[in-house]
Amino acid sequence: MNYSNLQFRRQFVITEHKTDTFDHWQHVRSKNLHMYAHPDLDVTTVKSDELDRSLSLIGYFIDPEQPGKTNEELLVELLQHSNTIEQATDWIKGLSGRFVLMIQNGDDAVVLNDACGLRTVFYTEYEEKIYIGSQPTIIEQLIPLKKGKSYREYLSAEHSFQGQDWLPSGCSLYEGVHHLVPNHYLSLSSLDQTRFWPTKPIFKKNLNEAASEVSSMLKHSISGSCQRQTLALSLTAGWDSRILLSASKECHKDIYYYTQLLFGMNKNTDDIKIPTTLSELLGLKYEVIDCRRDPPEGFEKIYLKNTYLSHTEGLYGWYNRIGGLLEDYPEHRLRISGNCTEIARCSYYRSGIHPEINSSSQLTDLVRGWSKTNFIKEEVENWYQKSGKVFEENGLNILDMFYWEHKMGSWQAQHQLEWDVIHESFTPFNNRKIIETMLGVDIELRIRPECTFFEEIITNLWPETLQLPVNPPPSSIDKFKDTLVQSVKNSLSGTKPYKVLSDFYHDMQKVS
């Protein structure tokens, strides 16, 4: 089978000169810049000769308050109502989507992206010319890149996160190649990143008010995307997919619902059993896709070339999941993702009690291997020193922001970048207004196991989706059996099984 159309699928590159390398892609010229985008990636440009301004959108955005408006209509509105970068960044605060936005005023230009940076931006300078791309490997098609000290240090370190390695936002493994951090814009004249959010303290809201606002924004985000193209939504037993299922009520008849059957799962696994039963109760079009198969022959070469941090290892690796979806996932369906809610669920302090953070080392200790890797420690220290006081002044917990700008801005962004070979992703919670609203709710209403705030959202939108429990706790015996299976699988792939069992033992000690 020919997979050539999947090479760098839904990726882009911006240069200061024309190139033949991507002459089969979409090509848009804006003054001295040339944008090349894969045929499956949306590109929209509007300009005003009178104002000597132009806006270029790579990807898409949706305004929950105006869900029927197209990318072009929203760009025109932005062009008319934002004369400065401050006005522009304030205007896009309420937008959902996955995008890169380039704003050109005269000879100056800035680049920024969606709330969590899920449409990634990497950039470098070579022979006094700027190169911007969705990730370093695509830039490497145009200029030579060097893997230097950071790359060697990274390979020698123990830096695995459940088989899904990731770096802090801002850096890369190539010398001189940088990553745009969420909530920053990049000036092309200086190649400096400037933080543009937050600008004011988080406003506190009560349960009913916040749940009502988030419910409305989610519902309209999904209805807006449904007007543009057909949708797909992956269901599990968890909170994220249940919330989005409830938000999809108005257009559920047009949505393809599915669950990925992964290694270690069976028909009695909660993530299979609950969505299957719930789909029958609600009358959804639903399928279980077997992702335990090896990807087709010839696919791995394309997959490995598409990003420089491709994840092919691990029991629950993305590569096998993607390979399983390659043949069974319905073509040209926008996949709705439930990520980014974790920002508001106190993911790094599950008790709801935020610890005192006095140094960046407390942050690097959160990710295995980071505290042993110098360039990672330097990157986190730089972020901590520049942003820590800004968060404190605006009533934001630094662990929430670490999760937002690094875990979502790097790990989740890399996840969606790799899955671009299968589908475009839409994450309705990837919206600054939604995240602000969630963070304004009392912490005790947001944390597990009750997740009172999120249950209220579901009740507002489609209460029948709560007929079955969300994330029912596994019994100790079931959890131990699952852990044994995982340890055996990991031993075959090189992961130390005793480490898995040790982690399980310590988890059970915490429970008891």
Short mmCIF file of C-alpha atoms in Angstrom, two decimals:
data_model
loop_
_atom_site.label_atom_id
_atom_site.label_comp_id
_atom_site.label_asym_id
_atom_site.label_seq_id
_atom_site.Cartn_x
_atom_site.Cartn_y
_atom_site.Cartn_z
CA MET A 1 0.00 0.00 0.00
CA ASN A 2 1.25 3.50 -0.84
CA TYR A 3 1.46 5.75 2.21
CA SER A 4 3.22 8.67 0.50
CA ASN A 5 0.23 10.97 1.10
CA LEU A 6 0.79 10.49 4.86
CA GLN A 7 4.29 11.99 4.78
CA PHE A 8 4.21 15.09 7.00
CA ARG A 9 0.42 14.97 6.84
CA ARG A 10 -1.25 18.12 8.20
CA GLN A 11 2.11 19.80 8.80
CA PHE A 12 3.51 23.11 7.57
CA VAL A 13 6.67 25.12 7.03
CA ILE A 14 7.27 28.88 6.65
CA THR A 15 10.37 30.26 4.92
CA GLU A 16 11.72 33.53 3.59
CA HIS A 17 12.30 32.04 0.17
CA LYS A 18 10.51 29.86 -2.31
CA THR A 19 11.37 26.15 -2.29
CA ASP A 20 10.72 23.25 -4.64
CA THR A 21 10.81 20.73 -1.79
CA PHE A 22 7.13 21.22 -1.04
CA ASP A 23 5.97 22.42 -4.46
CA HIS A 24 3.16 19.80 -4.40
CA TRP A 25 1.69 21.39 -1.24
CA GLN A 26 -0.46 24.46 -0.77
CA HIS A 27 1.68 27.57 -1.21
CA VAL A 28 0.66 30.98 0.12
CA ARG A 29 2.89 34.00 -0.14
CA SER A 30 2.48 36.88 2.28
CA LYS A 31 4.97 39.66 1.61
CA ASN A 32 8.43 38.16 2.12
CA LEU A 33 7.19 34.92 3.68
CA HIS A 34 6.24 31.68 1.96
CA MET A 35 3.89 29.25 3.71
CA TYR A 36 3.72 25.63 2.59
CA ALA A 37 1.01 23.38 4.04
CA HIS A 38 0.08 19.76 3.45
CA PRO A 39 -3.07 19.44 1.26
CA ASP A 40 -5.10 18.14 4.24
CA LEU A 41 -4.30 21.19 6.38
CA ASP A 42 -6.50 24.30 6.21
CA VAL A 43 -4.81 27.59 5.30
CA THR A 44 -6.71 30.90 5.28
CA THR A 45 -5.36 34.41 4.59
CA VAL A 46 -7.03 37.82 4.71
CA LYS A 47 -5.41 41.21 4.21
CA SER A 48 -6.03 44.93 4.16
CA ASP A 49 -3.92 46.88 1.68
CA GLU A 50 -5.17 50.10 3.23
CA LEU A 51 -3.91 49.12 6.70
CA ASP A 52 -0.89 47.23 5.33
CA ARG A 53 -1.90 44.30 7.50
CA SER A 54 -2.51 40.63 6.83
CA LEU A 55 -3.56 37.59 8.88
CA SER A 56 -2.70 34.02 7.98
CA LEU A 57 -4.31 31.06 9.74
CA ILE A 58 -2.82 27.58 9.57
CA GLY A 59 -5.35 25.08 10.88
CA TYR A 60 -8.73 26.24 12.15
CA PHE A 61 -10.49 27.99 14.96
CA ILE A 62 -14.05 28.07 16.26
CA ASP A 63 -15.77 30.80 18.25
CA PRO A 64 -18.27 29.23 20.70
CA GLU A 65 -20.17 32.53 20.73
CA GLN A 66 -20.42 32.51 16.92
CA PRO A 67 -20.25 28.78 16.08
CA GLY A 68 -21.57 29.23 12.55
CA LYS A 69 -18.76 31.51 11.40
CA THR A 70 -16.00 30.18 9.13
CA ASN A 71 -12.25 30.62 9.50
CA GLU A 72 -12.29 33.41 6.93
CA GLU A 73 -15.19 35.24 8.55
CA LEU A 74 -13.48 35.13 11.93
CA LEU A 75 -10.19 36.32 10.43
CA VAL A 76 -11.93 39.27 8.79
CA GLU A 77 -13.49 40.17 12.12
CA LEU A 78 -10.11 39.94 13.84
CA LEU A 79 -8.54 42.11 11.16
CA GLN A 80 -11.19 44.79 11.67
CA HIS A 81 -11.12 44.86 15.47
CA SER A 82 -7.48 44.46 16.46
CA ASN A 83 -4.96 47.14 15.58
CA THR A 84 -2.33 45.96 18.07
CA ILE A 85 -0.92 42.62 19.17
CA GLU A 86 -2.51 43.17 22.59
CA GLN A 87 -5.94 43.57 21.03
CA ALA A 88 -5.38 40.51 18.84
CA THR A 89 -4.33 38.25 21.70
CA ASP A 90 -7.29 39.43 23.76
CA TRP A 91 -9.67 38.75 20.85
CA ILE A 92 -8.52 35.16 20.33
CA LYS A 93 -8.81 34.31 24.03
CA GLY A 94 -12.28 32.84 23.57
CA LEU A 95 -11.44 30.75 20.50
CA SER A 96 -11.29 26.97 20.41
CA GLY A 97 -9.39 25.06 17.76
CA ARG A 98 -5.90 23.99 16.76
CA PHE A 99 -4.09 26.69 14.87
CA VAL A 100 -1.08 28.85 14.14
CA LEU A 101 -1.82 32.52 13.52
CA MET A 102 0.62 34.87 11.79
CA ILE A 103 -0.08 38.60 12.11
CA GLN A 104 1.79 40.95 9.77
CA ASN A 105 1.83 44.70 10.35
CA GLY A 106 3.92 46.39 7.69
CA ASP A 107 7.32 44.73 7.72
CA ASP A 108 6.87 43.27 11.20
CA ALA A 109 5.25 39.91 11.95
CA VAL A 110 4.41 37.77 14.96
CA VAL A 111 3.39 34.13 15.22
CA LEU A 112 1.25 32.60 17.97
CA ASN A 113 -0.88 29.50 18.39
CA ASP A 114 -3.89 28.01 20.18
CA ALA A 115 -4.28 28.05 23.96
CA CYS A 116 -2.30 24.90 24.71
CA GLY A 117 -0.05 25.08 21.67
CA LEU A 118 -1.50 21.89 20.19
CA ARG A 119 -0.56 23.11 16.70
CA THR A 120 3.15 23.23 17.42
CA VAL A 121 5.60 25.87 16.23
CA PHE A 122 9.36 25.26 16.01
CA TYR A 123 11.77 27.80 14.58
CA THR A 124 15.43 28.50 13.85
CA GLU A 125 17.67 30.83 11.87
CA TYR A 126 20.09 29.65 9.19
CA GLU A 127 22.29 31.89 7.07
CA GLU A 128 20.33 34.90 8.33
CA LYS A 129 16.98 33.48 7.20
CA ILE A 130 14.11 32.33 9.40
CA TYR A 131 12.63 28.83 9.19
CA ILE A 132 9.42 27.91 11.00
CA GLY A 133 7.74 24.51 10.99
CA SER A 134 5.40 22.16 12.78
CA GLN A 135 8.42 20.24 14.09
CA PRO A 136 12.20 20.04 13.47
CA THR A 137 12.20 17.16 10.98
CA ILE A 138 10.21 19.14 8.45
CA ILE A 139 12.59 22.09 8.79
CA GLU A 140 15.43 19.63 8.21
CA GLN A 141 14.06 19.01 4.72
CA LEU A 142 15.22 22.54 3.85
CA ILE A 143 18.37 23.17 5.89
CA PRO A 144 20.90 21.02 7.77
CA LEU A 145 20.19 20.63 11.49
CA LYS A 146 22.66 19.39 14.06
CA LYS A 147 21.89 17.06 16.95
CA GLY A 148 24.29 18.27 19.60
CA LYS A 149 24.90 18.07 23.32
CA SER A 150 21.21 18.05 24.28
CA TYR A 151 20.51 15.10 22.02
CA ARG A 152 23.40 13.06 23.44
CA GLU A 153 22.42 13.92 27.00
CA TYR A 154 18.80 13.03 26.33
CA LEU A 155 19.69 9.60 24.95
CA SER A 156 21.85 8.78 27.96
CA ALA A 157 19.20 9.79 30.51
CA GLU A 158 16.29 7.84 31.92
CA HIS A 159 13.57 10.14 30.65
CA SER A 160 10.58 7.95 29.95
CA PHE A 161 7.00 8.86 30.88
CA GLN A 162 5.17 5.54 30.61
CA GLY A 163 6.98 4.88 27.34
CA GLN A 164 5.98 8.31 26.00
CA ASP A 165 9.05 10.54 26.17
CA TRP A 166 8.60 14.30 26.11
CA LEU A 167 10.55 17.50 26.62
CA PRO A 168 9.53 20.72 28.36
CA SER A 169 8.06 23.34 26.05
CA GLY A 170 10.55 25.78 24.59
CA CYS A 171 13.39 23.49 23.60
CA SER A 172 14.30 20.74 21.13
CA LEU A 173 17.08 18.22 20.61
CA TYR A 174 18.54 20.21 17.72
CA GLU A 175 21.03 23.01 18.18
CA GLY A 176 19.46 26.40 17.64
CA VAL A 177 15.93 25.04 17.12
CA HIS A 178 13.39 26.37 19.60
CA HIS A 179 9.77 25.61 20.43
CA LEU A 180 7.08 28.24 20.97
CA VAL A 181 5.73 28.02 24.54
CA PRO A 182 1.93 28.26 24.95
CA ASN A 183 0.61 31.72 25.85
CA HIS A 184 3.57 33.40 24.10
CA TYR A 185 3.97 35.01 20.71
CA LEU A 186 7.10 34.92 18.56
CA SER A 187 8.41 38.13 17.01
CA LEU A 188 9.98 37.33 13.64
CA SER A 189 12.15 40.47 13.73
CA SER A 190 13.92 39.46 16.95
CA LEU A 191 13.01 35.77 17.36
CA ASP A 192 12.06 36.59 20.96
CA GLN A 193 9.10 35.00 22.72
CA THR A 194 6.80 37.31 24.69
CA ARG A 195 4.20 36.13 27.19
CA PHE A 196 0.74 37.56 26.46
CA TRP A 197 -1.36 35.58 28.98
CA PRO A 198 -2.37 35.93 31.79
CA THR A 199 -3.14 39.65 31.87
CA LYS A 200 -5.39 39.83 34.93
CA PRO A 201 -6.31 37.74 37.98
CA ILE A 202 -8.56 34.71 37.57
CA PHE A 203 -12.15 35.59 38.43
CA LYS A 204 -13.72 33.28 41.02
CA LYS A 205 -17.09 31.77 40.11
CA ASN A 206 -19.61 29.59 41.89
CA LEU A 207 -20.45 26.07 40.77
CA ASN A 208 -23.68 26.78 38.91
CA GLU A 209 -22.43 29.88 37.12
CA ALA A 210 -19.17 28.29 35.96
CA ALA A 211 -20.80 24.99 34.95
CA SER A 212 -23.42 26.85 32.94
CA GLU A 213 -20.79 28.92 31.09
CA VAL A 214 -18.53 25.95 30.30
CA SER A 215 -21.52 23.83 29.25
CA SER A 216 -22.57 26.48 26.76
CA MET A 217 -19.09 26.95 25.32
CA LEU A 218 -18.55 23.21 24.91
CA LYS A 219 -21.93 22.64 23.30
CA HIS A 220 -21.46 25.46 20.81
CA SER A 221 -17.87 24.46 20.06
CA ILE A 222 -19.00 20.99 19.04
CA SER A 223 -22.07 22.22 17.14
CA GLY A 224 -19.84 24.70 15.30
CA SER A 225 -17.37 22.00 14.30
CA CYS A 226 -20.25 19.72 13.29
CA GLN A 227 -21.43 22.37 10.81
CA ARG A 228 -18.03 22.27 9.11
CA GLN A 229 -17.35 18.54 8.80
CA THR A 230 -18.25 15.09 10.10
CA LEU A 231 -17.02 14.22 13.58
CA ALA A 232 -15.74 11.26 15.57
CA LEU A 233 -15.52 10.93 19.35
CA SER A 234 -13.52 8.31 21.22
CA LEU A 235 -15.34 7.00 24.31
CA THR A 236 -13.86 5.53 27.48
CA ALA A 237 -15.14 5.13 31.03
CA GLY A 238 -13.49 8.42 32.02
CA TRP A 239 -14.64 11.96 32.72
CA ASP A 240 -13.24 13.63 29.61
CA SER A 241 -15.10 11.55 27.05
CA ARG A 242 -18.29 11.58 29.14
CA ILE A 243 -18.30 15.37 29.27
CA LEU A 244 -17.81 15.63 25.51
CA LEU A 245 -20.40 12.96 24.88
CA SER A 246 -22.90 15.03 26.84
CA ALA A 247 -21.87 18.16 24.90
CA SER A 248 -22.47 16.36 21.60
CA LYS A 249 -26.18 15.72 22.24
CA GLU A 250 -27.50 18.12 19.58
CA CYS A 251 -25.57 16.44 16.76
CA HIS A 252 -25.00 12.93 18.17
CA LYS A 253 -26.79 11.27 15.24
CA ASP A 254 -24.08 12.54 12.89
CA ILE A 255 -21.11 11.53 15.05
CA TYR A 256 -19.11 8.30 14.81
CA TYR A 257 -18.40 7.06 18.35
CA TYR A 258 -15.70 4.49 18.92
CA THR A 259 -13.35 2.96 21.49
CA GLN A 260 -9.82 1.72 20.94
CA LEU A 261 -9.28 -1.87 22.06
CA LEU A 262 -5.72 -1.87 23.42
CA PHE A 263 -3.32 -4.50 24.71
CA GLY A 264 -4.47 -5.80 28.09
CA MET A 265 -8.13 -4.97 27.41
CA ASN A 266 -11.08 -7.27 26.84
CA LYS A 267 -14.86 -6.90 26.56
CA ASN A 268 -15.18 -6.74 30.36
CA THR A 269 -12.68 -3.90 30.75
CA ASP A 270 -14.48 -0.77 31.96
CA ASP A 271 -13.14 1.31 29.06
CA ILE A 272 -14.84 -1.16 26.69
CA LYS A 273 -17.84 -2.36 28.67
CA ILE A 274 -19.14 1.03 29.82
CA PRO A 275 -18.98 2.85 26.43
CA THR A 276 -20.51 -0.18 24.69
CA THR A 277 -23.42 -0.39 27.10
CA LEU A 278 -23.90 3.38 27.22
CA SER A 279 -23.94 3.57 23.42
CA GLU A 280 -26.71 0.97 23.30
CA LEU A 281 -28.74 2.89 25.88
CA LEU A 282 -28.37 6.17 24.01
CA GLY A 283 -28.71 4.76 20.49
CA LEU A 284 -25.27 5.91 19.29
CA LYS A 285 -23.46 4.77 16.16
CA TYR A 286 -20.58 3.03 17.91
CA GLU A 287 -17.76 0.60 17.15
CA VAL A 288 -14.80 -0.91 18.94
CA ILE A 289 -11.60 -0.65 16.86
CA ASP A 290 -8.97 -3.30 17.52
CA CYS A 291 -5.65 -1.47 18.00
CA ARG A 292 -3.70 -4.54 19.11
CA ARG A 293 -2.60 -5.30 15.56
CA ASP A 294 0.81 -4.56 14.13
CA PRO A 295 0.72 -1.56 11.78
CA PRO A 296 0.82 -2.43 8.08
CA GLU A 297 4.14 -3.09 6.37
CA GLY A 298 5.73 0.09 5.05
CA PHE A 299 3.97 2.38 7.51
CA GLU A 300 6.75 2.54 10.11
CA LYS A 301 9.19 4.33 7.80
CA ILE A 302 6.67 7.10 7.15
CA TYR A 303 5.71 7.32 10.82
CA LEU A 304 9.29 7.62 12.06
CA LYS A 305 10.11 10.34 9.56
CA ASN A 306 7.05 12.43 10.37
CA THR A 307 8.32 13.68 13.74
CA TYR A 308 11.66 13.61 15.47
CA LEU A 309 10.25 12.21 18.74
CA SER A 310 8.06 9.47 17.26
CA HIS A 311 6.81 7.02 19.87
CA THR A 312 7.02 3.43 18.72
CA GLU A 313 7.83 1.71 22.00
CA GLY A 314 5.83 0.76 25.06
CA LEU A 315 2.84 -1.44 25.76
CA TYR A 316 0.40 1.40 25.19
CA GLY A 317 2.49 3.19 22.56
CA TRP A 318 0.89 5.56 20.11
CA TYR A 319 2.40 3.75 17.13
CA ASN A 320 0.32 0.58 17.60
CA ARG A 321 -2.84 2.57 18.27
CA ILE A 322 -2.32 4.63 15.15
CA GLY A 323 -1.54 1.53 13.11
CA GLY A 324 -4.77 -0.05 14.33
CA LEU A 325 -6.76 3.00 13.29
CA LEU A 326 -5.07 3.32 9.91
CA GLU A 327 -7.44 0.97 8.16
CA ASP A 328 -10.60 1.22 10.30
CA TYR A 329 -10.90 4.89 11.27
CA PRO A 330 -13.38 6.62 8.91
CA GLU A 331 -11.54 8.98 6.57
CA HIS A 332 -11.89 12.77 6.89
CA ARG A 333 -13.63 12.76 10.27
CA LEU A 334 -12.49 15.38 12.75
CA ARG A 335 -11.68 13.58 15.98
CA ILE A 336 -12.90 15.27 19.18
CA SER A 337 -10.37 14.99 22.02
CA GLY A 338 -11.13 15.40 25.73
CA ASN A 339 -7.67 16.56 26.77
CA CYS A 340 -6.83 19.78 28.63
CA THR A 341 -9.48 19.24 31.33
CA GLU A 342 -6.62 17.84 33.41
CA ILE A 343 -5.33 21.39 33.84
CA ALA A 344 -8.29 22.05 36.13
CA ARG A 345 -8.25 18.67 37.88
CA CYS A 346 -5.12 19.35 39.93
CA SER A 347 -3.21 16.61 38.13
CA TYR A 348 0.03 17.25 40.02
CA TYR A 349 -1.62 17.58 43.45
CA ARG A 350 -4.50 15.14 43.50
CA SER A 351 -5.44 15.93 47.10
CA GLY A 352 -6.37 19.45 46.06
CA ILE A 353 -3.81 20.94 48.42
CA HIS A 354 -1.21 22.80 46.37
CA PRO A 355 2.28 22.35 47.86
CA GLU A 356 4.61 25.29 48.30
CA ILE A 357 6.92 25.49 45.28
CA ASN A 358 10.20 27.27 46.01
CA SER A 359 12.44 26.03 43.21
CA SER A 360 12.33 24.65 39.68
CA SER A 361 13.83 21.38 40.93
CA GLN A 362 10.45 20.56 42.47
CA LEU A 363 9.01 20.78 38.96
CA THR A 364 11.65 18.69 37.21
CA ASP A 365 11.18 16.03 39.90
CA LEU A 366 7.62 15.54 38.60
CA VAL A 367 8.81 13.83 35.40
CA ARG A 368 11.05 10.79 35.55
CA GLY A 369 14.56 11.53 34.31
CA TRP A 370 14.18 15.30 34.01
CA SER A 371 16.15 16.02 37.19
CA LYS A 372 19.10 14.09 35.69
CA THR A 373 19.12 16.01 32.41
CA ASN A 374 20.90 19.37 32.45
CA PHE A 375 19.38 21.05 29.41
CA ILE A 376 15.88 20.14 30.64
CA LYS A 377 16.64 21.53 34.09
CA GLU A 378 17.88 24.75 32.49
CA GLU A 379 14.74 25.09 30.37
CA VAL A 380 12.40 24.56 33.34
CA GLU A 381 14.46 26.94 35.49
CA ASN A 382 14.20 29.63 32.82
CA TRP A 383 10.42 29.17 32.62
CA TYR A 384 10.11 29.19 36.42
CA GLN A 385 12.12 32.38 36.85
CA LYS A 386 10.29 34.27 34.09
CA SER A 387 6.76 33.12 34.82
CA GLY A 388 6.46 32.08 38.48
CA LYS A 389 5.68 35.57 39.80
CA VAL A 390 3.29 36.28 36.91
CA PHE A 391 1.22 33.25 37.89
CA GLU A 392 1.26 34.17 41.57
CA GLU A 393 0.15 37.76 40.86
CA ASN A 394 -2.80 36.48 38.83
CA GLY A 395 -3.99 33.83 41.29
CA LEU A 396 -2.76 30.84 39.28
CA ASN A 397 -1.19 27.74 40.82
CA ILE A 398 2.16 27.03 39.25
CA LEU A 399 1.51 23.28 39.08
CA ASP A 400 -1.62 23.91 37.01
CA MET A 401 0.41 26.11 34.69
CA PHE A 402 3.22 23.56 34.51
CA TYR A 403 0.65 21.02 33.39
CA TRP A 404 -0.86 23.50 30.91
CA GLU A 405 2.26 24.88 29.27
CA HIS A 406 4.49 21.81 29.45
CA LYS A 407 2.43 18.63 29.76
CA MET A 408 -0.26 19.83 27.34
CA GLY A 409 2.00 22.16 25.34
CA SER A 410 4.58 19.45 24.70
CA TRP A 411 3.40 15.92 25.53
CA GLN A 412 -0.17 16.32 24.29
CA ALA A 413 0.93 18.50 21.37
CA GLN A 414 3.36 15.78 20.30
CA HIS A 415 0.56 13.24 20.66
CA GLN A 416 -1.68 15.16 18.26
CA LEU A 417 1.20 15.81 15.87
CA GLU A 418 1.84 12.08 15.52
CA TRP A 419 -1.86 11.30 15.13
CA ASP A 420 -2.13 13.77 12.25
CA VAL A 421 -1.39 10.86 9.91
CA ILE A 422 -4.85 9.51 10.80
CA HIS A 423 -7.02 12.50 11.61
CA GLU A 424 -7.21 16.16 12.52
CA SER A 425 -7.88 16.68 16.24
CA PHE A 426 -10.29 19.07 17.93
CA THR A 427 -9.96 19.67 21.67
CA PRO A 428 -12.92 21.81 22.86
CA PHE A 429 -11.30 22.46 26.25
CA ASN A 430 -8.33 24.03 24.42
CA ASN A 431 -9.78 27.49 24.96
CA ARG A 432 -8.44 30.15 27.35
CA LYS A 433 -11.90 31.33 28.42
CA ILE A 434 -12.94 27.78 29.26
CA ILE A 435 -9.73 27.09 31.17
CA GLU A 436 -9.97 30.40 33.03
CA THR A 437 -13.54 29.62 34.02
CA MET A 438 -12.64 26.14 35.26
CA LEU A 439 -9.68 27.42 37.29
CA GLY A 440 -11.99 29.97 38.93
CA VAL A 441 -14.05 27.19 40.54
CA ASP A 442 -13.22 26.05 44.08
CA ILE A 443 -10.60 23.31 43.93
CA GLU A 444 -12.54 20.84 46.06
CA LEU A 445 -15.28 20.83 43.41
CA ARG A 446 -12.83 19.91 40.65
CA ILE A 447 -10.80 17.06 42.09
CA ARG A 448 -11.43 13.32 41.95
CA PRO A 449 -13.14 11.11 42.74
CA GLU A 450 -16.35 13.18 42.87
CA CYS A 451 -15.43 15.78 40.20
CA THR A 452 -18.56 17.66 41.24
CA PHE A 453 -18.00 20.51 38.80
CA PHE A 454 -17.64 18.20 35.81
CA GLU A 455 -20.64 16.14 36.86
CA GLU A 456 -22.66 19.37 36.95
CA ILE A 457 -21.60 20.13 33.36
CA ILE A 458 -22.77 16.70 32.22
CA THR A 459 -26.07 17.11 34.07
CA ASN A 460 -26.60 20.45 32.31
CA LEU A 461 -25.96 19.00 28.88
CA TRP A 462 -27.21 15.40 28.71
CA PRO A 463 -27.97 13.85 32.12
CA GLU A 464 -28.84 10.47 30.57
CA THR A 465 -25.13 9.95 29.89
CA LEU A 466 -24.70 9.47 33.64
CA GLN A 467 -26.78 6.28 33.64
CA LEU A 468 -23.49 4.39 34.04
CA PRO A 469 -20.71 5.32 36.47
CA VAL A 470 -17.67 7.35 35.46
CA ASN A 471 -14.32 5.68 36.17
CA PRO A 472 -15.62 3.08 38.64
CA PRO A 473 -12.77 2.09 40.97
CA PRO A 474 -11.19 -1.28 40.11
CA SER A 475 -10.96 -3.97 42.74
CA SER A 476 -7.52 -4.74 44.13
CA ILE A 477 -7.61 -8.16 42.47
CA ASP A 478 -8.49 -6.73 39.04
CA LYS A 479 -5.81 -4.09 39.33
CA PHE A 480 -3.20 -6.67 40.36
CA LYS A 481 -4.14 -8.94 37.43
CA ASP A 482 -3.86 -6.03 35.00
CA THR A 483 -0.50 -5.08 36.47
CA LEU A 484 0.84 -8.61 36.07
CA VAL A 485 -0.18 -8.63 32.41
CA GLN A 486 1.48 -5.26 31.91
CA SER A 487 4.70 -6.38 33.63
CA VAL A 488 4.97 -9.41 31.35
CA LYS A 489 4.37 -7.32 28.23
CA ASN A 490 6.88 -4.71 29.37
CA SER A 491 9.51 -7.34 30.11
CA LEU A 492 9.28 -8.42 26.47
CA SER A 493 9.79 -4.86 25.26
CA GLY A 494 12.72 -4.09 27.59
CA THR A 495 10.90 -2.31 30.43
CA LYS A 496 11.80 -3.68 33.86
CA PRO A 497 8.76 -5.57 35.21
CA TYR A 498 9.86 -5.16 38.81
CA LYS A 499 9.58 -1.38 38.36
CA VAL A 500 5.93 -1.73 37.27
CA LEU A 501 5.14 -4.00 40.23
CA SER A 502 6.99 -1.69 42.62
CA ASP A 503 4.96 1.29 41.44
CA PHE A 504 1.78 -0.74 41.92
CA TYR A 505 2.81 -1.74 45.45
CA HIS A 506 3.43 1.89 46.42
CA ASP A 507 0.09 2.95 44.87
CA MET A 508 -1.72 0.35 46.93
CA GLN A 509 0.10 1.49 50.08
CA LYS A 510 -1.24 5.02 49.46
CA VAL A 511 -4.78 3.68 49.04
CA SER A 512 -4.62 1.64 52.22
#
